[in-house]
């Protein structure tokens, strides 16, 4: 069950050929959503709040707002500033939260250790601070107040919930807007066009979600050509409309037209900003998908291809509309009306394909961020299927996929127009951007160690722009904006309830763990019968002995000759190198044969081969035994003083390797000992350790390796704790509801821990306990 680490160094020099290739590929993955925004921006802006008049002040004002919005937010904020705040090459809301957790002790993970800070991915950027006192004051304030920890976590969760909501709304509005071209391409009356558009949109959405389990690696090669074709198409149409209808439309790019627009339209113009902001939808994907590409490739693709194409497309639509004032119906103030009639059908087909590509990227991004939340203990465990063995970011989550599909169909059928879908999508988009701005201001101070005044300037400049759009979206609460709020509230309750229950359970385990003195008072046989084999005890504790162990031996006084307390935990870094995967230590004297093994994973690591996990675990213990100092003292009296050694996984080149092959000519420890077990009736694999030629292993270590090999031959049993969490007596009503009903429901319906899925039922024991938190 090793996790494939992404070894891409974000600071590694890349050839221009590689950068341009990544830029080309990013067009199909990152910019599908952003490139389809011209389908619905003008239509949403002119829905009801403002009207297209003969003076053209409205259309010029909207164009000016679109131009400067695209310039200041996606181009200036994201491309030139936010992309630099990567977490070892990864981006997104949790990347910013992870950076803050490493530079200030505000992490929500309960089992963090100081030794985790020695991970190579845990490095801190070396920026020179011009104002260390102010920075340290902010850091100490955040670390001191636990309430601020919760506020920071909730802020990150709100951004995450809005991303999930965007995963519902973006496919709906993209596909619905794309098929809205049928209203002009067909001779159907407008009163009946929705009877064609809605079923067609629903069929496309059902097919889109139904094909998710196949992954995108089979058709992903077509994504970039589709988006490039679409960008060429809209930019060419834009140039044609500019030249043919109004070559002077470029004058509307002046900020003066924004002032004229607001002066004339006033409240209606302010409310129309809720539709104008849709030109930014998909901008967050540049940062969220940073881990699949590189900063330079995303910057090149947007600055030289996407940005100019979008500006030409919006200018072309404005040029056409500036000469056509007889289009009184709001549904005709859209994209397709500016498309020449002769090419309208081909453009409709390309638009639908581009909308599908953009929706696919958003859905995949939703899967990815839910996986990150689950890894950091903020979302119930779900089944994660990797659809590609080559690209680590391509995953599929069945439960989430069908939930997204049902919600997406519900909003499509329920709203049936671009106006309400645009209001809903706009609020989700701008909320994520506001969260990014808030977290980014903290990153500037705590991680980059810049002046606090620079952070204030950042949040004031970009935050004021986004707050203006946010207010325009929020005012349309009853006209569709309630949908992302409702969805985010539901997902936030689920995520925070799961996080709260998980943390309370961990605190209960810490308070009730068995002291090592209890273990030391026993004989080497622990006062019970030691049977052959390896007993693997799953625990969340990184120190001490879990109460499940004493509970088990009290009721069943027999255990295996080798005991391993296994803790699989996630650390606030995107990837953990294979060489740093395991922390291995000893509990009690050597003759007890009890070990602690902590497997560490990053929040973006994924499962490569589950069957290798058992080998990795045994090899890590064998390497620990081989490399342990002969005079090492492990009779510690305090569980907090356990000495843990960093050991690589089985896939690393150095250290002990496990061999189950019958023929091996390399140096092997303990072959003669293993032959004694051949007389047993049941067949078993022959286990041998291949050790490095240096240094020489002492006799005591050889005997311990023999013991481990015999236990490995006899088999491994997983002992999983099955805790029933209940609120203790005297708890508040809210806590009882959250723990006894909310968390209990989520726990019973969540998946088994990933490392236990592939374990045969015959090799699994579940020990039930009741935890009163």
XYZ file of C-alpha atoms in Angstrom:
773
model
C 0.000 0.000 0.000
C 2.767 2.395 -0.814
C 1.887 5.826 -1.946
C 3.416 7.197 -5.059
C 5.168 10.437 -4.273
C 5.411 13.305 -6.667
C 9.099 13.970 -6.856
C 8.743 17.050 -9.013
C 10.785 19.847 -7.587
C 8.957 23.113 -8.177
C 12.278 24.930 -8.289
C 13.895 22.519 -10.711
C 15.060 24.024 -14.004
C 12.911 22.746 -16.834
C 13.622 22.919 -20.532
C 11.525 25.205 -22.684
C 10.220 22.192 -24.542
C 8.911 20.722 -21.297
C 7.400 24.034 -20.226
C 5.623 24.535 -23.554
C 4.361 20.939 -23.499
C 2.933 21.461 -20.019
C 1.413 24.766 -21.130
C -0.284 22.973 -24.018
C -1.613 20.222 -21.736
C -2.822 22.741 -19.152
C -5.206 24.237 -21.706
C -7.347 21.109 -21.584
C -7.202 20.587 -17.824
C -7.049 24.038 -16.259
C -8.784 26.420 -18.642
C -11.822 24.500 -19.860
C -14.141 26.233 -17.396
C -12.637 29.706 -17.789
C -12.668 29.536 -21.594
C -16.399 28.766 -21.756
C -17.403 31.793 -19.653
C -18.244 33.943 -22.745
C -21.237 31.649 -23.260
C -23.136 33.178 -20.354
C -21.470 36.359 -19.011
C -23.363 38.935 -21.111
C -26.576 36.950 -20.837
C -26.306 36.891 -17.033
C -25.317 40.552 -16.783
C -28.309 41.714 -18.865
C -30.762 39.260 -17.301
C -32.994 41.822 -15.551
C -30.938 44.408 -13.741
C -29.845 46.472 -16.776
C -31.045 46.846 -20.348
C -29.263 47.347 -23.634
C -29.944 50.908 -24.850
C -29.087 52.958 -27.923
C -26.362 54.886 -26.076
C -24.310 51.664 -25.639
C -23.233 52.866 -22.187
C -24.430 49.596 -20.667
C -22.633 47.279 -23.077
C -19.451 49.367 -22.996
C -19.575 49.477 -19.212
C -19.976 45.705 -18.967
C -17.062 45.215 -21.381
C -14.890 47.575 -19.327
C -15.765 45.709 -16.133
C -15.005 42.358 -17.781
C -11.639 43.571 -19.095
C -10.404 45.011 -15.819
C -11.795 42.108 -13.789
C -9.913 39.596 -15.944
C -6.803 41.769 -15.755
C -6.752 42.346 -12.004
C -8.007 39.039 -10.598
C -6.951 36.114 -12.856
C -3.931 37.819 -14.423
C -2.469 39.987 -11.661
C -3.651 38.198 -8.521
C -3.482 34.547 -9.543
C -0.884 34.378 -12.317
C 1.683 36.735 -10.806
C 1.088 36.452 -7.031
C -0.956 33.486 -5.787
C 0.818 30.914 -7.985
C 4.013 31.674 -6.060
C 2.383 30.444 -2.837
C 2.699 26.784 -3.816
C 3.148 23.997 -1.297
C 6.044 22.018 -2.763
C 4.526 22.482 -6.198
C 0.910 21.928 -5.098
C -1.823 24.556 -5.042
C -5.362 25.124 -3.818
C -7.123 26.118 -0.623
C -5.583 23.272 1.384
C -2.122 24.103 0.059
C -2.392 27.568 1.632
C -3.783 26.074 4.848
C -0.972 23.517 4.878
C 1.639 26.249 4.489
C 0.167 28.156 7.417
C 0.065 25.005 9.560
C 3.780 24.444 8.991
C 4.873 28.016 9.656
C 2.633 28.449 12.696
C 1.381 25.741 15.027
C -2.262 25.963 14.020
C -2.685 22.490 12.528
C -5.962 20.666 13.076
C -4.234 17.264 12.864
C -4.185 15.796 16.373
C -1.174 13.454 16.099
C 1.494 15.828 14.825
C 5.073 15.234 15.965
C 8.141 17.441 16.061
C 10.002 14.829 14.017
C 7.582 15.527 11.149
C 9.207 18.926 10.738
C 12.374 17.147 9.588
C 10.666 15.917 6.411
C 12.267 17.273 3.268
C 8.863 18.540 2.074
C 8.410 20.388 5.386
C 11.009 22.982 4.457
C 10.298 26.621 5.058
C 11.039 29.311 2.514
C 14.033 31.468 3.239
C 12.662 34.976 2.932
C 14.224 37.898 4.686
C 11.754 39.539 7.007
C 11.834 43.334 7.098
C 9.707 43.390 10.231
C 10.313 40.309 12.342
C 8.682 41.673 15.470
C 5.351 42.282 13.755
C 5.473 38.900 12.060
C 6.359 37.043 15.254
C 3.587 38.902 17.082
C 1.000 37.728 14.580
C 2.382 34.203 14.705
C 2.281 34.022 18.501
C -1.253 35.423 18.521
C -2.432 32.722 16.135
C -0.667 29.980 18.079
C -1.879 31.163 21.479
C -5.615 31.383 20.825
C -7.290 28.070 20.041
C -10.331 29.961 18.779
C -8.236 31.368 15.944
C -7.228 27.803 15.037
C -10.903 26.950 14.593
C -11.574 30.150 12.655
C -8.723 29.359 10.286
C -9.956 25.786 9.843
C -13.551 26.878 9.237
C -12.329 29.460 6.723
C -10.480 26.752 4.797
C -13.509 24.461 5.027
C -15.832 27.179 3.712
C -13.586 27.614 0.688
C -13.546 23.856 0.219
C -17.337 23.604 0.496
C -17.761 26.320 -2.105
C -15.420 24.402 -4.424
C -17.672 21.363 -3.976
C -20.696 23.571 -4.679
C -18.942 24.819 -7.796
C -18.599 21.181 -8.813
C -22.388 21.038 -8.856
C -23.105 24.394 -10.498
C -20.349 24.694 -13.124
C -21.354 21.605 -15.143
C -24.973 22.781 -15.008
C -24.407 26.325 -16.242
C -21.665 25.379 -18.740
C -23.635 22.623 -20.451
C -26.941 24.501 -20.271
C -25.382 27.643 -21.766
C -23.700 25.597 -24.492
C -26.941 23.924 -25.595
C -28.803 27.241 -25.384
C -27.614 27.802 -28.954
C -30.486 25.541 -29.958
C -32.824 28.470 -29.348
C -31.315 30.247 -32.373
C -30.259 27.240 -34.444
C -33.728 25.744 -34.461
C -36.948 27.329 -35.608
C -38.671 26.581 -32.321
C -40.502 29.368 -30.591
C -38.817 30.840 -27.551
C -41.712 29.846 -25.344
C -40.852 26.221 -25.980
C -37.089 26.302 -26.257
C -36.593 25.132 -22.684
C -38.415 21.912 -23.512
C -35.557 21.101 -25.871
C -32.609 22.612 -23.985
C -33.340 21.133 -20.567
C -33.659 17.483 -21.710
C -30.587 17.800 -23.939
C -28.570 19.352 -21.104
C -29.715 16.626 -18.689
C -28.770 13.849 -21.120
C -25.288 15.351 -21.572
C -24.836 15.735 -17.805
C -25.946 12.144 -17.126
C -23.503 10.850 -19.729
C -20.743 13.051 -18.277
C -21.140 11.706 -14.746
C -21.812 8.126 -15.880
C -18.489 8.003 -17.718
C -16.442 9.292 -14.779
C -15.406 5.829 -13.604
C -13.518 5.267 -16.866
C -11.222 8.174 -16.014
C -9.915 10.854 -18.334
C -6.639 9.233 -19.376
C -8.263 7.592 -22.423
C -9.808 10.772 -23.825
C -7.675 13.319 -21.997
C -5.418 13.655 -25.028
C -8.378 15.282 -26.811
C -9.021 17.884 -24.106
C -6.298 20.354 -25.094
C -7.167 20.285 -28.852
C -10.839 20.873 -28.021
C -10.106 23.878 -25.807
C -7.588 25.283 -28.314
C -10.148 24.894 -31.101
C -12.718 26.664 -28.941
C -10.335 29.535 -28.091
C -9.400 29.966 -31.745
C -13.081 29.893 -32.630
C -14.202 32.578 -30.144
C -11.200 34.803 -30.812
C -11.713 34.574 -34.600
C -15.413 35.376 -34.212
C -14.432 38.244 -31.929
C -11.991 39.695 -34.462
C -14.601 39.348 -37.221
C -17.235 41.188 -35.160
C -14.808 43.933 -34.182
C -13.712 44.564 -37.764
C -17.151 44.161 -39.293
C -19.346 45.926 -36.755
C -17.404 48.338 -34.536
C -13.606 48.759 -34.854
C -13.683 51.465 -32.156
C -14.965 49.139 -29.440
C -11.460 49.091 -27.920
C -12.210 52.513 -26.447
C -14.569 50.803 -23.995
C -11.552 49.251 -22.260
C -11.020 52.576 -20.510
C -11.997 52.560 -16.791
C -13.988 55.704 -17.493
C -16.743 53.582 -18.993
C -17.124 51.734 -15.702
C -17.827 55.071 -14.031
C -20.355 56.034 -16.720
C -21.977 52.625 -16.416
C -22.469 52.864 -12.647
C -23.538 56.507 -12.830
C -26.328 55.661 -15.273
C -27.479 52.278 -13.997
C -26.793 52.840 -10.260
C -28.354 50.001 -8.236
C -29.140 47.948 -11.325
C -25.528 48.203 -12.458
C -24.281 47.139 -9.054
C -26.575 44.100 -9.078
C -25.448 43.195 -12.604
C -21.942 42.676 -11.221
C -23.224 39.295 -10.034
C -23.355 38.265 -13.686
C -20.178 40.062 -14.740
C -18.085 38.204 -12.159
C -18.783 34.963 -14.033
C -15.986 35.976 -16.408
C -13.625 34.857 -13.617
C -15.164 31.447 -13.082
C -12.484 28.799 -13.364
C -9.653 31.135 -12.311
C -9.152 29.215 -9.079
C -8.342 26.133 -11.180
C -5.047 27.754 -12.183
C -3.950 27.502 -8.559
C -5.789 24.310 -7.617
C -4.281 22.314 -10.528
C -0.776 23.672 -10.039
C 0.487 20.271 -8.875
C -0.124 18.721 -12.298
C 1.896 21.332 -14.171
C 4.276 24.155 -13.243
C 4.032 27.836 -12.458
C 5.689 28.931 -15.686
C 3.567 26.692 -17.919
C 0.305 27.963 -16.405
C 1.513 31.558 -16.615
C 2.449 31.189 -20.293
C -0.801 29.468 -21.235
C -2.969 32.119 -19.619
C -0.966 35.219 -20.509
C -0.356 34.431 -24.173
C -3.311 32.235 -25.191
C -6.314 32.250 -22.849
C -6.306 35.890 -21.756
C -6.031 37.429 -25.272
C -8.628 34.997 -26.644
C -11.140 35.867 -23.917
C -10.619 39.618 -24.335
C -11.151 39.348 -28.106
C -14.263 37.239 -27.563
C -15.823 39.745 -25.144
C -14.866 42.692 -27.342
C -16.394 40.971 -30.359
C -19.686 40.369 -28.578
C -19.765 43.989 -27.414
C -18.999 45.210 -30.938
C -21.897 43.200 -32.362
C -24.365 44.271 -29.663
C -23.347 47.913 -29.992
C -24.824 47.905 -33.513
C -27.883 45.787 -32.719
C -30.321 47.498 -30.393
C -33.525 45.861 -31.601
C -32.848 42.678 -29.604
C -35.236 43.417 -26.775
C -35.466 39.879 -25.435
C -32.912 39.191 -22.729
C -32.271 35.657 -23.993
C -30.867 37.095 -27.228
C -28.205 39.121 -25.407
C -25.909 36.128 -25.425
C -23.031 34.481 -27.197
C -24.728 32.756 -30.102
C -26.477 35.874 -31.357
C -23.063 37.297 -32.294
C -22.038 34.134 -34.147
C -22.554 34.297 -37.925
C -25.500 32.130 -38.859
C -23.563 30.033 -41.368
C -21.186 28.649 -38.732
C -23.618 28.529 -35.815
C -24.073 24.743 -35.871
C -20.307 23.919 -35.865
C -19.766 26.483 -33.119
C -22.597 24.888 -31.116
C -20.890 21.488 -31.360
C -17.507 22.881 -30.327
C -19.117 24.777 -27.447
C -20.774 21.635 -26.098
C -17.453 19.759 -26.251
C -15.647 22.639 -24.533
C -18.337 22.763 -21.828
C -17.934 19.031 -21.234
C -14.148 19.438 -20.948
C -14.534 22.333 -18.504
C -17.069 20.397 -16.449
C -14.807 17.350 -16.398
C -11.947 19.390 -14.952
C -14.197 20.813 -12.215
C -15.561 17.375 -11.294
C -12.056 15.894 -11.114
C -10.954 18.849 -8.988
C -13.873 18.201 -6.633
C -12.780 14.574 -6.236
C -9.234 15.727 -5.517
C -10.140 18.264 -2.831
C -12.470 15.789 -1.088
C -9.601 13.302 -0.995
C -7.398 15.959 0.603
C -10.084 16.755 3.177
C -10.445 13.073 4.002
C -6.676 12.696 4.391
C -6.548 15.614 6.835
C -9.443 14.248 8.891
C -12.056 16.748 7.686
C -14.266 14.461 5.609
C -15.636 10.939 6.172
C -13.630 8.161 4.542
C -14.837 7.443 1.022
C -13.885 4.912 -1.599
C -11.170 6.342 -3.839
C -10.485 4.658 -7.180
C -7.411 5.603 -9.189
C -8.394 5.543 -12.841
C -4.833 5.871 -14.132
C -1.667 4.098 -13.027
C 0.504 6.826 -14.543
C -1.079 10.126 -13.464
C -1.603 10.411 -9.723
C -4.260 13.133 -9.901
C -6.870 11.122 -11.782
C -9.208 9.647 -9.185
C -12.850 8.667 -8.997
C -15.095 8.676 -5.905
C -18.357 6.819 -6.663
C -20.450 8.202 -3.799
C -19.486 11.804 -4.483
C -19.945 11.364 -8.232
C -23.580 10.274 -7.936
C -24.348 12.939 -5.335
C -22.920 15.606 -7.642
C -24.937 14.238 -10.561
C -28.238 14.296 -8.676
C -27.623 17.808 -7.377
C -26.514 19.006 -10.811
C -29.642 17.624 -12.464
C -31.799 19.109 -9.709
C -30.511 22.668 -10.194
C -30.693 22.326 -13.994
C -34.303 21.145 -13.994
C -35.256 23.444 -11.126
C -33.905 26.713 -12.532
C -34.108 26.106 -16.294
C -32.417 29.415 -17.116
C -28.990 31.002 -17.135
C -30.005 33.792 -14.776
C -30.565 31.675 -11.662
C -27.720 29.302 -12.483
C -25.416 32.299 -12.951
C -26.440 33.820 -9.618
C -25.744 30.544 -7.852
C -22.436 29.870 -9.589
C -21.241 33.450 -9.126
C -21.573 33.361 -5.349
C -19.650 30.081 -5.140
C -16.849 31.434 -7.349
C -16.387 34.744 -5.526
C -16.513 33.119 -2.071
C -13.610 30.810 -2.946
C -11.657 33.831 -4.177
C -12.334 35.737 -0.965
C -11.107 32.786 1.106
C -7.959 32.580 -1.036
C -7.349 36.310 -0.508
C -7.685 35.991 3.285
C -5.389 32.951 3.512
C -2.942 34.521 1.074
C -2.561 37.614 3.248
C -1.501 35.373 6.137
C 0.907 33.491 3.864
C 2.564 36.795 2.900
C 3.316 37.539 6.557
C 3.940 34.112 8.099
C 5.431 32.130 5.205
C 7.061 34.735 2.996
C 7.906 36.883 6.044
C 7.073 40.097 4.247
C 5.855 43.284 5.864
C 2.446 43.164 7.451
C 1.601 46.363 5.580
C 2.122 44.522 2.290
C -0.392 41.893 3.428
C -2.849 44.603 4.447
C -2.427 46.251 1.042
C -3.016 42.904 -0.680
C -6.193 42.091 1.196
C -7.454 45.671 0.927
C -6.917 45.962 -2.838
C -8.092 42.548 -3.993
C -10.465 42.003 -1.086
C -12.359 45.245 -1.813
C -12.856 44.240 -5.461
C -14.041 40.771 -4.523
C -16.215 42.116 -1.696
C -17.983 44.348 -4.232
C -18.770 41.344 -6.402
C -19.668 39.273 -3.337
C -22.241 41.827 -2.201
C -23.775 41.924 -5.698
C -24.094 38.123 -5.642
C -25.391 37.885 -2.102
C -28.194 40.363 -2.775
C -29.630 37.797 -5.186
C -30.120 35.250 -2.437
C -33.731 34.505 -3.373
C -32.918 34.363 -7.092
C -30.584 31.376 -6.991
C -27.729 32.489 -4.734
C -29.218 30.460 -1.900
C -28.141 27.206 -3.586
C -24.361 27.422 -2.922
C -25.066 28.692 0.585
C -27.340 25.737 1.307
C -24.930 23.230 -0.242
C -21.950 24.719 1.595
C -23.830 24.707 4.895
C -24.670 21.008 4.520
C -21.137 20.012 3.536
C -19.657 22.244 6.249
C -21.786 20.564 8.902
C -20.711 17.141 7.638
C -17.023 18.078 7.520
C -16.878 19.867 10.856
C -18.912 17.167 12.623
C -16.545 14.509 11.313
C -13.496 16.553 12.304
C -14.918 17.312 15.754
C -15.827 13.674 16.446
C -12.479 12.398 15.175
C -10.560 14.843 17.340
C -12.620 14.045 20.442
C -12.050 10.338 19.889
C -8.304 10.909 19.614
C -8.305 12.948 22.829
C -10.146 10.070 24.550
C -7.544 7.592 23.275
C -4.717 9.790 24.558
C -6.288 10.139 27.991
C -6.948 6.389 28.287
C -3.755 5.002 26.824
C -1.943 2.398 28.890
C 1.366 3.523 30.458
C 4.459 1.610 29.463
C 5.108 0.838 33.121
C 2.186 -1.586 32.927
C 3.983 -3.362 30.097
C 7.338 -3.382 31.868
C 5.809 -5.027 34.926
C 4.944 -8.065 32.828
C 7.313 -10.843 31.878
C 8.677 -11.098 28.315
C 5.697 -13.308 27.541
C 3.470 -10.466 28.760
C 1.874 -12.923 31.166
C 0.008 -14.498 28.270
C 0.537 -17.130 25.593
C 2.590 -15.884 22.620
C 1.495 -17.603 19.428
C 3.435 -17.562 16.169
C 2.862 -14.757 13.710
C 2.743 -10.973 13.610
C -0.028 -9.099 15.351
C -0.633 -5.710 13.756
C -2.563 -3.381 16.051
C -4.058 -0.369 14.352
C -4.037 2.807 16.436
C -4.146 6.559 15.970
C -1.675 7.102 18.801
C 1.915 8.033 18.014
C 3.088 7.303 21.570
C 2.032 5.042 24.403
C 0.026 1.822 24.290
C -3.592 2.032 23.126
C -6.311 0.916 25.496
C -7.446 -1.567 22.860
C -4.369 -3.697 23.602
C -5.087 -4.115 27.305
C -8.773 -4.602 26.503
C -7.878 -7.418 24.112
C -5.395 -9.298 26.295
C -7.717 -9.006 29.282
C -10.462 -10.852 27.430
C -8.237 -13.158 25.359
C -4.899 -13.937 27.113
C -2.998 -14.884 23.951
C -1.094 -12.847 21.448
C 1.429 -13.102 18.643
C 5.170 -13.475 19.042
C 5.746 -10.131 17.306
C 3.515 -7.147 18.077
C 3.438 -4.019 15.948
C 1.510 -0.902 16.905
C 0.764 0.652 13.540
C -0.232 4.288 13.114
C -1.007 5.539 9.620
C -1.193 9.303 9.671
C -1.213 12.218 7.280
C 1.076 15.203 7.673
C 0.464 18.751 6.341
C 2.646 18.310 3.260
C 1.490 17.247 -0.221
C 3.877 14.309 -0.599
C 6.202 12.266 1.618
C 9.273 10.759 -0.011
C 9.569 6.958 0.085
C 12.860 7.282 1.963
C 11.019 9.060 4.804
C 7.887 6.948 4.845
C 8.207 5.052 8.160
C 9.113 5.931 11.715
C 10.036 2.753 13.592
C 10.793 2.336 17.269
C 10.816 -0.245 20.022
C 8.417 -0.499 22.955
C 9.925 -2.164 25.999
C 13.021 -4.434 26.088
C 14.201 -6.323 23.001
C 12.971 -9.660 24.256
C 9.392 -8.334 24.230
C 9.456 -8.051 20.396
C 7.061 -5.098 20.413
C 7.521 -2.325 17.877
C 5.882 0.930 16.942
C 5.588 1.797 13.261
C 4.278 5.148 12.070
C 3.582 5.421 8.341
C 3.433 9.029 7.156
C 1.662 10.225 4.026
C 1.031 13.585 2.414
C -2.466 14.849 1.756
C -2.035 14.356 -2.011
C -0.311 10.964 -1.877
C -2.240 8.092 -3.364
C -2.197 4.333 -3.156
C 0.043 2.650 -5.666
C -0.030 -1.036 -4.702
C -1.818 -2.124 -1.543
C -0.258 -5.606 -1.485
C 3.182 -4.061 -1.024
C 2.247 -2.451 2.265
C 2.805 -5.620 4.262
C 6.280 -6.034 2.756
C 7.079 -2.389 3.411
C 6.074 -2.751 7.031
C 8.117 -5.897 7.697
C 11.153 -4.516 5.856
C 11.015 -1.270 7.813
C 11.111 -3.217 11.094
C 13.946 -5.424 9.783
C 15.929 -2.359 8.725
C 15.361 -0.827 12.147
C 16.693 -3.987 13.810
C 19.720 -4.102 11.490
C 20.650 -0.444 11.926
C 19.946 -0.221 15.669
C 22.967 0.411 17.836
C 23.977 -2.695 19.809
C 24.119 -0.760 23.080
C 20.807 1.021 22.442
C 18.694 1.274 25.579
C 14.985 0.938 24.965
C 13.733 0.352 28.486
C 12.215 3.822 28.554
C 9.973 4.672 31.445
C 8.065 7.361 29.582
C 6.233 6.722 26.375
C 7.080 10.216 25.194
C 10.771 9.270 25.123
C 10.490 6.579 22.471
C 13.344 6.810 19.990
C 11.938 6.546 16.484
C 14.099 5.914 13.439
C 13.254 7.124 9.933
C 13.153 4.121 7.583
C 12.413 4.058 3.849
C 9.762 1.927 2.213
C 10.306 -1.383 0.436
C 10.656 0.402 -2.908
C 13.800 2.263 -1.843
C 17.161 0.928 -2.929
C 18.868 1.039 0.437
C 18.255 -1.124 3.496
C 16.833 -4.589 4.061
C 14.666 -6.119 1.360
C 12.154 -8.917 1.641
C 12.501 -11.947 -0.606
C 9.823 -14.602 -0.981
C 11.466 -16.182 -4.016
C 12.828 -19.707 -3.740
C 16.068 -18.949 -5.544
C 18.218 -16.044 -4.482
C 22.030 -16.037 -4.486
C 22.573 -12.825 -2.582
C 23.540 -12.675 1.063
C 20.608 -13.887 3.128
C 20.144 -13.986 6.852
C 18.670 -17.069 8.466
C 18.069 -19.576 5.650
C 18.885 -22.580 7.852
C 16.544 -21.421 10.559
C 13.672 -21.209 8.115
C 14.129 -24.809 7.025
C 12.987 -25.980 10.446
C 9.503 -24.764 9.782
C 9.048 -26.860 6.636
C 7.664 -29.749 8.666
C 4.482 -27.870 9.403
C 1.430 -29.209 7.634
C 0.046 -26.031 6.085
C 2.032 -24.574 3.181
C 3.689 -21.241 3.642
C 5.942 -18.966 1.692
C 9.653 -19.044 2.370
C 10.625 -15.641 3.743
C 14.171 -14.332 3.601
C 15.739 -10.944 4.217
C 18.282 -9.589 1.744
C 20.542 -7.309 3.720
C 23.224 -4.868 2.573
C 26.819 -6.125 2.609
C 27.812 -3.470 5.142
C 27.973 -3.307 8.071
C 28.241 -6.655 9.857
C 25.147 -7.610 11.888
C 25.745 -8.761 15.470
C 24.391 -12.052 16.771
C 21.611 -10.502 18.846
C 20.245 -8.641 15.806
C 20.452 -11.828 13.703
C 18.377 -13.721 16.240
C 15.795 -10.946 16.270
C 15.650 -11.014 12.462
C 15.141 -14.790 12.603
C 12.266 -14.247 15.004
C 10.733 -11.684 12.667
C 11.116 -14.001 9.642
C 9.437 -16.886 11.419
C 6.596 -14.617 12.475
C 6.254 -13.370 8.919
C 6.087 -16.948 7.623
C 3.335 -17.763 10.091
C 1.232 -14.906 8.822
C 0.013 -11.493 9.850
C -3.204 -10.620 11.656
C -4.715 -7.119 11.626
C -6.361 -6.057 14.883
C -8.639 -3.107 14.181
C -10.283 -1.040 16.847
C -14.017 -0.525 16.417
C -14.976 2.308 18.733
C -18.512 3.319 19.477
C -18.259 7.007 20.307
C -20.821 8.458 22.684
C -21.048 11.815 24.396
C -20.315 11.506 28.096
C -22.967 12.276 30.645
C -23.380 15.941 31.391
C -22.594 17.022 27.840
C -24.592 19.790 26.200
C -27.514 19.022 23.934
C -25.615 20.204 20.840
C -22.651 17.979 21.653
C -24.904 14.958 22.205
C -26.608 15.575 18.857
C -23.277 16.018 17.078
C -21.608 12.939 18.601
C -24.436 10.465 19.242
C -26.277 11.066 15.990
C -24.212 13.114 13.530
C -20.775 11.577 13.980
C -22.187 8.113 14.665
C -24.176 8.205 11.407
C -21.135 9.356 9.415
C -18.888 6.739 11.036
C -21.284 3.880 10.318
C -21.623 4.932 6.683
C -17.977 5.742 6.001
C -15.509 3.375 4.396
C -13.077 1.109 6.179
C -9.558 2.589 6.461
C -7.805 2.176 3.129
C -4.990 0.003 4.426
C -7.514 -2.529 5.765
C -9.610 -2.887 2.620
C -7.389 -5.484 0.936
C -6.797 -7.510 4.100
C -8.573 -10.909 3.970
C -11.395 -11.211 6.471
C -9.777 -14.352 7.879
C -6.761 -12.240 8.913
C -8.746 -9.440 10.565
C -9.911 -9.058 14.131
C -12.118 -6.217 15.290
C -12.068 -5.225 18.930
C -15.062 -3.170 19.991
C -14.892 -0.468 22.644
C -17.151 2.338 23.776
C -15.525 5.760 23.969
C -17.273 8.389 26.093
C -15.999 11.744 24.885
